[in-house]
Every structure is written in structure tokens, then in C-alpha cells.
Coordinates of C-alpha atoms and ligand atoms in Angstrom, one line a residue:
M1 CA -12.0 -35.6 14.5
K2 CA -14.6 -37.8 12.9
T3 CA -17.7 -38.5 14.9
S4 CA -19.0 -42.0 15.0
P5 CA -22.8 -42.7 13.8
Q6 CA -25.0 -43.4 16.1
P7 CA -25.8 -47.2 16.5
A8 CA -29.0 -48.2 14.6
T9 CA -30.1 -49.4 17.9
A10 CA -30.2 -46.0 19.2
R11 CA -32.2 -44.8 16.2
V12 CA -34.8 -47.7 16.0
R13 CA -35.2 -46.8 20.1
A14 CA -35.2 -43.0 19.6
R15 CA -37.8 -43.3 17.1
V16 CA -40.4 -46.0 19.6
E17 CA -39.8 -43.5 22.1
R18 CA -40.9 -40.4 19.8
F19 CA -44.6 -42.4 19.4
H20 CA -44.4 -43.0 23.1
R21 CA -43.6 -39.2 24.3
H22 CA -45.4 -37.4 20.9
R23 CA -48.2 -39.5 20.4
V24 CA -49.5 -41.4 23.5
A25 CA -48.6 -39.0 26.4
G26 CA -48.4 -35.6 24.6
E27 CA -51.2 -35.8 22.1
W28 CA -53.2 -39.0 23.7
S29 CA -52.3 -37.9 27.7
G30 CA -52.1 -41.5 28.1
R31 CA -55.6 -42.2 27.2
E32 CA -55.9 -45.4 24.2
L33 CA -56.5 -43.5 20.4
L34 CA -57.9 -46.7 19.1
S35 CA -60.1 -48.6 21.7
G36 CA -61.3 -48.3 24.8
R37 CA -64.1 -50.7 26.8
S38 CA -64.4 -53.9 24.9
P39 CA -68.1 -53.7 23.3
Q40 CA -70.3 -56.7 25.3
P41 CA -73.2 -58.3 23.9
G42 CA -76.4 -55.8 23.2
D43 CA -73.4 -52.9 21.7
V44 CA -73.7 -52.1 18.2
R45 CA -70.8 -52.7 16.2
V46 CA -70.4 -51.0 13.5
D47 CA -66.4 -51.2 13.6
S48 CA -66.0 -54.0 11.1
N49 CA -66.7 -54.2 7.1
D50 CA -68.9 -57.4 7.4
Y51 CA -71.5 -54.9 5.3
L52 CA -73.8 -58.5 4.4
A53 CA -73.3 -59.5 8.0
L54 CA -71.6 -63.0 6.4
A55 CA -69.2 -63.3 9.3
G56 CA -69.8 -66.7 10.8
D57 CA -72.4 -67.6 8.4
E58 CA -73.1 -71.4 8.7
R59 CA -73.3 -72.3 5.1
V60 CA -70.2 -70.5 4.9
A61 CA -68.7 -72.0 8.7
K62 CA -70.0 -75.9 7.0
R63 CA -68.5 -75.3 3.9
M64 CA -64.9 -74.7 5.6
A65 CA -65.6 -77.2 8.5
D66 CA -66.1 -79.6 5.6
C67 CA -62.5 -78.5 4.2
L68 CA -60.7 -79.1 7.4
L69 CA -62.0 -82.2 8.1
G70 CA -61.5 -83.3 4.9
G71 CA -64.8 -83.9 3.2
Q72 CA -64.3 -82.3 0.9
D73 CA -62.7 -81.7 -2.9
Q74 CA -60.9 -79.0 -3.0
V75 CA -62.2 -75.5 -4.6
V76 CA -60.5 -72.6 -6.1
P77 CA -62.8 -70.0 -6.7
E78 CA -61.3 -68.0 -9.2
E79 CA -63.2 -68.6 -12.4
D80 CA -66.4 -68.0 -10.2
L81 CA -64.9 -64.8 -9.0
T82 CA -63.8 -64.0 -12.3
S83 CA -67.1 -64.5 -13.7
H84 CA -68.9 -62.9 -11.4
L85 CA -66.9 -59.6 -11.5
R86 CA -67.9 -60.0 -15.9
A87 CA -64.0 -59.8 -16.5
R88 CA -61.8 -61.7 -18.8
A89 CA -59.6 -63.0 -16.3
G90 CA -58.9 -63.2 -12.5
V91 CA -56.5 -64.0 -10.4
L92 CA -56.7 -64.6 -6.2
C93 CA -54.3 -63.2 -3.9
Q94 CA -53.5 -63.6 0.0
S95 CA -55.1 -60.1 1.0
G96 CA -56.5 -56.8 -0.4
W97 CA -53.1 -55.1 0.5
D98 CA -50.8 -57.4 -1.6
A99 CA -53.3 -57.7 -4.5
N100 CA -52.8 -54.0 -4.6
L101 CA -49.5 -54.2 -3.9
G102 CA -48.1 -57.0 -6.0
L103 CA -50.6 -55.4 -8.9
L104 CA -48.7 -52.0 -8.6
Q105 CA -45.5 -53.9 -8.6
A106 CA -45.9 -55.6 -11.7
I107 CA -47.9 -52.5 -14.1
A108 CA -45.5 -49.7 -13.2
D109 CA -41.7 -48.5 -13.8
E110 CA -39.8 -46.0 -13.2
H111 CA -40.7 -44.5 -16.3
T112 CA -44.9 -44.8 -15.7
P113 CA -46.1 -42.7 -13.3
V114 CA -48.6 -43.8 -10.9
Y115 CA -51.7 -40.8 -9.8
V116 CA -52.8 -42.0 -6.9
D117 CA -56.5 -40.1 -5.3
Q118 CA -55.5 -38.6 -2.4
L119 CA -58.2 -41.0 -0.6
A120 CA -57.2 -44.1 -2.1
H121 CA -56.1 -47.2 0.1
M122 CA -52.4 -46.8 0.9
S123 CA -51.7 -50.1 -0.7
L124 CA -51.7 -48.6 -4.3
A125 CA -48.9 -45.8 -3.4
A126 CA -47.0 -48.7 -1.5
G127 CA -47.1 -50.5 -5.1
A128 CA -46.4 -47.9 -6.3
K129 CA -43.1 -47.3 -4.6
L130 CA -42.0 -50.8 -5.5
A131 CA -41.5 -50.0 -8.4
R132 CA -39.8 -47.4 -8.4
A133 CA -42.5 -45.2 -10.1
P134 CA -43.2 -41.7 -9.8
L135 CA -46.2 -41.0 -7.3
R136 CA -48.3 -38.5 -8.5
P137 CA -51.1 -38.0 -6.0
F138 CA -54.1 -36.0 -7.4
R139 CA -56.7 -34.1 -5.1
H140 CA -59.7 -36.2 -4.3
N141 CA -62.1 -36.9 -7.1
D142 CA -60.9 -33.7 -8.7
L143 CA -60.4 -34.6 -12.6
G144 CA -59.4 -30.9 -13.6
H145 CA -56.7 -31.4 -11.1
L146 CA -55.6 -35.2 -12.4
R147 CA -55.9 -33.9 -15.8
R148 CA -53.1 -30.8 -15.1
R149 CA -51.1 -33.7 -13.6
I150 CA -50.8 -36.2 -16.6
E151 CA -50.7 -33.3 -18.9
R152 CA -47.7 -32.2 -17.1
H153 CA -46.2 -35.8 -16.2
G154 CA -47.2 -37.8 -19.3
P155 CA -49.3 -41.2 -19.5
G156 CA -49.7 -43.6 -16.6
V157 CA -51.4 -45.5 -14.0
V158 CA -54.7 -44.0 -12.9
A159 CA -55.4 -45.4 -9.2
V160 CA -58.7 -45.3 -7.4
D161 CA -61.2 -46.8 -4.7
A162 CA -64.6 -47.4 -6.7
L163 CA -65.8 -46.4 -3.3
Y164 CA -63.7 -44.4 -0.6
S165 CA -62.9 -46.3 3.1
T166 CA -62.8 -43.2 5.1
N167 CA -65.7 -41.1 4.2
G168 CA -68.1 -43.1 1.9
S169 CA -68.0 -41.2 -1.3
L170 CA -67.6 -42.4 -5.0
C171 CA -64.9 -41.6 -7.5
P172 CA -67.2 -40.2 -10.9
L173 CA -66.2 -43.6 -12.8
A174 CA -67.8 -43.0 -15.7
E175 CA -66.0 -39.6 -16.7
M176 CA -62.7 -41.0 -14.8
C177 CA -63.4 -43.5 -18.2
D178 CA -63.6 -40.6 -20.4
L179 CA -60.1 -38.9 -19.2
V180 CA -57.9 -42.1 -19.2
E181 CA -59.0 -42.8 -22.4
E182 CA -58.5 -39.5 -23.8
T183 CA -54.8 -39.4 -21.8
G184 CA -53.9 -43.0 -22.8
C185 CA -53.5 -44.3 -19.3
V186 CA -54.2 -47.3 -17.9
L187 CA -57.3 -47.7 -14.9
V188 CA -56.9 -49.5 -11.8
V189 CA -60.0 -49.7 -9.7
D190 CA -59.9 -50.7 -6.0
E191 CA -63.8 -51.9 -5.1
S192 CA -63.3 -52.9 -2.0
H193 CA -66.1 -51.9 -0.5
S194 CA -68.4 -51.7 -3.5
L195 CA -68.1 -55.6 -3.9
G196 CA -70.7 -57.5 -3.1
T197 CA -73.2 -54.8 -1.8
S198 CA -73.3 -52.8 -4.5
G199 CA -74.2 -53.7 -8.7
P200 CA -76.3 -56.9 -10.0
L201 CA -76.0 -59.3 -7.6
G202 CA -73.0 -57.4 -5.9
A203 CA -70.5 -57.3 -9.1
G204 CA -69.4 -54.5 -7.7
L205 CA -69.9 -50.4 -9.2
V206 CA -67.6 -50.9 -12.2
V207 CA -70.3 -53.8 -13.6
E208 CA -73.3 -51.2 -12.2
L209 CA -72.2 -48.4 -14.0
G210 CA -71.3 -50.7 -17.6
L211 CA -67.7 -49.9 -17.4
T212 CA -66.5 -53.5 -17.6
G213 CA -64.2 -53.3 -20.9
R214 CA -63.2 -49.7 -19.8
V215 CA -61.3 -50.3 -17.1
H216 CA -57.8 -51.8 -17.4
F217 CA -57.7 -54.0 -13.8
R218 CA -60.0 -53.5 -10.5
I219 CA -59.1 -54.9 -7.3
A220 CA -61.0 -56.0 -4.2
S221 CA -60.1 -56.8 -0.6
L222 CA -62.4 -60.6 0.3
S223 CA -62.6 -59.3 3.9
K224 CA -65.1 -56.8 3.7
A225 CA -68.6 -57.5 2.5
F226 CA -66.5 -61.4 1.6
A227 CA -65.7 -61.3 5.3
G228 CA -62.6 -63.8 4.6
R229 CA -59.1 -63.3 4.3
A230 CA -58.0 -62.6 0.5
G231 CA -57.9 -60.4 -2.2
F232 CA -58.7 -60.6 -6.4
V233 CA -57.5 -58.6 -9.2
A234 CA -59.6 -58.8 -12.6
A235 CA -57.9 -58.0 -15.9
Q236 CA -59.1 -58.1 -19.2
D237 CA -56.1 -59.8 -20.9
P238 CA -55.9 -63.6 -19.9
A239 CA -52.3 -63.2 -20.9
F240 CA -52.1 -61.4 -17.6
V241 CA -52.8 -63.8 -15.4
P242 CA -49.8 -66.1 -15.7
Y243 CA -47.2 -62.7 -16.1
F244 CA -48.9 -61.4 -12.6
R245 CA -48.3 -65.4 -11.2
L246 CA -44.5 -64.6 -11.7
E247 CA -43.6 -61.3 -11.9
S248 CA -45.7 -59.5 -8.4
F249 CA -43.7 -60.2 -5.1
P250 CA -46.7 -61.0 -3.1
A251 CA -47.5 -63.8 -5.9
V252 CA -44.0 -65.3 -5.5
F253 CA -42.8 -64.4 -2.3
S254 CA -45.8 -65.4 0.1
S255 CA -47.7 -68.6 0.7
R256 CA -50.5 -69.3 -0.7
L257 CA -54.4 -68.8 0.6
L258 CA -55.3 -72.6 2.6
P259 CA -58.2 -74.7 1.7
H260 CA -60.4 -73.8 4.1
D261 CA -60.3 -70.4 3.6
L262 CA -60.9 -71.2 -0.3
A263 CA -63.9 -73.1 0.6
G264 CA -65.3 -71.0 2.7
L265 CA -64.8 -68.3 -0.3
A266 CA -67.0 -70.2 -3.0
A267 CA -69.7 -70.6 -0.1
T268 CA -69.5 -66.8 0.7
L269 CA -69.7 -65.9 -3.2
E270 CA -73.2 -68.1 -3.7
A271 CA -74.0 -66.3 -0.1
V272 CA -73.0 -63.1 -1.7
R273 CA -75.4 -63.8 -4.7
T274 CA -78.1 -65.3 -3.8
D275 CA -78.9 -62.7 -0.7
E276 CA -80.5 -59.9 -2.6
W277 CA -82.4 -59.0 0.5
R278 CA -79.2 -58.4 2.4
R279 CA -78.5 -55.5 0.0
D280 CA -81.7 -54.6 0.2
R281 CA -81.7 -53.7 3.7
L282 CA -78.0 -52.3 3.9
R283 CA -79.3 -49.8 1.2
E284 CA -82.4 -49.0 3.7
V285 CA -80.4 -48.7 6.6
S286 CA -77.2 -46.6 5.5
A287 CA -79.8 -43.9 3.6
W288 CA -81.5 -43.9 7.2
V289 CA -78.6 -43.2 9.3
R290 CA -76.9 -40.5 6.1
E291 CA -80.0 -38.5 6.2
E292 CA -80.4 -38.9 10.3
V293 CA -77.1 -37.5 10.7
A294 CA -76.4 -35.3 7.4
E295 CA -79.6 -33.5 9.4
L296 CA -77.7 -33.4 12.4
G297 CA -75.4 -30.9 10.8
F298 CA -72.3 -33.6 10.6
D299 CA -70.4 -33.1 7.0
L300 CA -70.5 -36.2 5.0
E301 CA -68.0 -35.6 2.8
G302 CA -70.7 -36.7 0.4
S303 CA -71.2 -40.4 1.3
A304 CA -73.2 -42.4 -1.1
S305 CA -73.0 -45.4 1.2
Q306 CA -73.2 -47.7 3.8
I307 CA -69.9 -45.4 5.1
V308 CA -70.6 -43.0 7.3
A309 CA -67.6 -40.9 9.2
L310 CA -67.6 -38.4 11.7
Q311 CA -64.9 -36.3 11.6
T312 CA -62.7 -35.3 14.8
G313 CA -60.1 -33.6 13.4
T314 CA -56.5 -34.0 16.6
E315 CA -56.3 -37.3 17.6
R316 CA -57.6 -36.0 21.3
H317 CA -60.4 -34.9 20.0
T318 CA -61.2 -38.4 18.4
I319 CA -60.7 -40.2 21.9
D320 CA -63.6 -37.9 23.2
V321 CA -65.8 -38.8 20.4
R322 CA -65.3 -42.7 20.7
E323 CA -65.9 -42.7 24.2
S324 CA -68.8 -40.7 23.6
L325 CA -70.1 -43.2 21.2
E326 CA -69.6 -46.0 23.7
E327 CA -71.3 -44.8 26.1
H328 CA -73.9 -45.1 24.4
G329 CA -72.8 -48.9 23.5
V330 CA -71.9 -47.9 19.5
F331 CA -68.4 -48.9 18.4
G332 CA -67.3 -47.6 15.5
S333 CA -63.4 -47.5 13.6
V334 CA -61.4 -45.0 14.4
F335 CA -58.6 -43.5 12.0
A336 CA -55.7 -41.3 12.6
P337 CA -52.2 -40.8 10.7
P338 CA -50.6 -42.0 8.9
A339 CA -54.7 -43.8 8.1
T340 CA -55.5 -40.2 7.7
A341 CA -53.7 -36.9 7.2
R342 CA -52.1 -35.2 10.4
N343 CA -54.9 -33.5 12.7
R344 CA -57.8 -35.5 9.8
S345 CA -59.1 -38.6 12.0
L346 CA -61.9 -39.4 11.8
I347 CA -64.3 -42.3 13.0
R348 CA -65.9 -44.3 10.9
L349 CA -69.3 -46.0 11.2
S350 CA -69.0 -48.9 8.8
L351 CA -73.2 -50.2 8.8
H352 CA -74.4 -53.7 8.1
C353 CA -77.6 -55.5 6.9
G354 CA -77.5 -56.9 10.4
L355 CA -78.7 -53.9 12.4
G356 CA -82.2 -54.1 13.5
D357 CA -84.1 -50.1 13.6
D358 CA -83.6 -50.2 17.3
D359 CA -79.6 -49.7 16.7
V360 CA -80.6 -47.8 13.6
T361 CA -81.8 -44.6 16.8
R362 CA -78.9 -46.0 19.1
I363 CA -76.3 -44.6 16.3
V364 CA -78.3 -41.4 15.9
E365 CA -78.9 -40.8 19.3
A366 CA -75.1 -41.3 19.9
C367 CA -74.5 -38.9 16.9
R368 CA -76.5 -36.8 18.7
D369 CA -74.8 -36.4 22.0
V370 CA -71.8 -35.9 20.1
R371 CA -73.5 -32.6 18.6
D372 CA -74.5 -31.6 21.3
R373 CA -71.1 -32.2 23.6
F374 CA -68.6 -31.0 21.0
G375 CA -70.5 -29.7 18.4
V376 CA -69.9 -30.9 14.5
E377 CA -66.7 -29.7 14.1
P378 CA -63.7 -31.4 13.2
A379 CA -61.1 -30.2 16.1
R380 CA -57.9 -28.0 14.9
P381 CA -55.3 -28.0 17.0
Ligands
PLP1 C1 -60.2 -49.9 -0.4 C2 -59.4 -50.9 0.4 N1 -58.5 -51.7 -0.7 C3 -57.7 -52.5 0.0 C4 -57.2 -53.0 1.3 C5 -56.7 -53.9 2.0 O1 -57.4 -55.3 2.0 P1 -57.1 -56.6 3.3 O2 -57.3 -55.7 4.1 O3 -57.4 -57.7 2.8 O4 -55.7 -56.3 3.3 C6 -58.4 -52.3 2.4 C7 -58.4 -53.1 3.5 O5 -58.4 -51.8 4.4 C8 -59.0 -51.2 1.7 O6 -60.3 -50.4 2.5

């Protein structure tokens, strides 16, 4: 006798129940993974990507308020962002996710493999899947592995982050350009964590390294150093922009940015370009924290930036470490599956230029306490 299929409602319920049984009640023993007590005034917040401490900046808030109150003409800072990135063309998107998703969906297809660094942002792989492109991940920053993959599967799109959001390591961009040119691939570089913080006037790593003519597409979330809610795609070919506006699904099927968001972005861009002291201070605190935390014995996995991650391994151990940091008033962000591989969870400390010397000392002391209580190795199951 033919058995009737389980109703979809039951399958959905079973998935939700499995999550609660395995993760919430099982691995986490009923504790919260992502957050514990709420941060209070005086606590050290290193849980956002507001690297230049521009969230709530008066100049930005005023421009947004003026726009909302109808006192200013509408602005679309697309051209200014394009020239800031020293690109030939550029297009604003609703978010970094939409920029990556829409870009990969618009440039890849069934016949164009997408080679994505294992630590690159999930939105790149999601765009490749939407394009039904064969997805060929390669080991983090391993150009030999990438070359072998391309030799086997043919030229395609290579997608990397300039600065990796989970461990703060940098992509070897010049060598990547060499390989991409040699193999006839297209290069996409996600500058979400380097735009505003690196390069001349914060133009990003591709500009800093003199590679603008060699990188086909750059994307950035404008929710990190730009502290807003938008994304950007920079392209070398001006003809790409009208194509993208009509071929990228998020551009076609999702509502646009709001005028006051655009006004805020325009003001933020000015602040990013003007306030060099913010980048100087960010570099200073980042080097300081990296040096001290590495000296404590933590493996920073090659971080060369404002992102410093404590590798915690299992989710249970991540909760212990998070709580220990919180006891010192230090709030980082938890990364766990699906943002990491299983049992490769971590706590990211996103440093910013608003940190005082006392804050840095507190961060280091909190990390010392973690080391003394739990050791420096990530927990394995
Ligand atoms: C490297 C990278 N790319 C893209 C995104 C997505 O950006 P958004 O938050 O603006 O959608 C993020 C944010 O998580 C990111 O870290």
C-alpha cells in the first residue's frame, strides 16, 4: 500500500523542533548562544562593524533629518561613491547582501563556475546558486588550490573578500589578479570590511594596492565603516550598470533605498574622506590589541586588521567565553553555524576608532582572563 507523504506542515515543525532539541536544549543546555546580559553604559562594545565610529555622527544625523523634513534636495551619491572607489562605473544596492547576490546572479550561469574562498561571505555563494552556477569553493587564501580547481573546471568567476570578516586576514590581491588574468577568469572582490578603513581617504584595499584596473567588480556593504544600510557594486565597464539594474533580481524585485538613507550616505562619504584621524586611531588600537592578544597565546589566524577573533570551537564553549568576556563588560559578536563550519565557532572583536586606551586595556584583560580560565585552544567536541 502506498504510504501518504508526510504533510509539509509536519516537516517544517520537525525542522524547528530539531533545532530546539539539538542546539538550544542540547549543545547550549538551554543557555543563549548569541547574547547574554544587555550592554550597559560604560561597557566596551566591539560587536558592530562601525569601525570609524560614525553611527550617530552629528553631520550624518543632521543631513538625514534635513532630508526627512523636506529641507534638502534629494541626493543619490552613486557618482561620488564611484569616484571615491576610483571606478569607472558604480551602482547602489539596498544592502551588501543584495549587491553580492545580484552581482553573482547577473554574471554567472550554468556554464560559468564560481570559485569562492571558503571564508568569503555567504552572499557570494548564494548569488552563484541563484545563477545555477557550479559552485567550486577553494581553501582560504590557497592560490595553489584555486589554480588546480580552475585547471580542472575551466575559467569562471573568482570571488574573494579583500579583508575576511571572520578572522581579519587579508586576501593576497595582487597574486590573485595575476592568477585570474592568466586563467581568463573574472575577479569579484568584496571590500565590505576594508572600504573606509584602508586606502587613500578610505578608498579600500584595491585602490591602496594599485589594482583598480585589474579587478573587474568590487562590492561593499555600506553598513560597516559607512554605518548605514546599503550596498555598492563598482564595475570597470560603464555598460554594466544599466544591465545590472534590469538583470539583478534585488534591483528589480526589491524596493529602493529611501531618500534620507541616501542623504545620510552622502554625508558619511564626506566624513569618511575628511576624518583621517579616525583611520589613524583605528590602525593604532588594532595593532595594539592584535599584539597583546597574540602575546597571550591566541592564534589570530593572520589577522592584519581591525578584526580580531577568538576561536572558540564548539558552541557550548563559545557561550562560556562570551559570558566570561561579558563579566569584564566586553561585548563581541558570536559567529556560529551557518556563519562558520560546524564546531568552528568564534567570537569576533570588531575594533573601532572610538575606543579609548582604557577600553583597550579592558579588552586585553578580558582576553587574559579567558586564557587563564579556559586556555587558548578552541574546544573540540
Ligand atoms: C564581507 C561581507 N559582505 C557582505 C555583507 C552583507 O552586507 P549587508 O549587511 O549590508 O547586507 C557582509 C555583512 O555581513 C559582509 O561581512
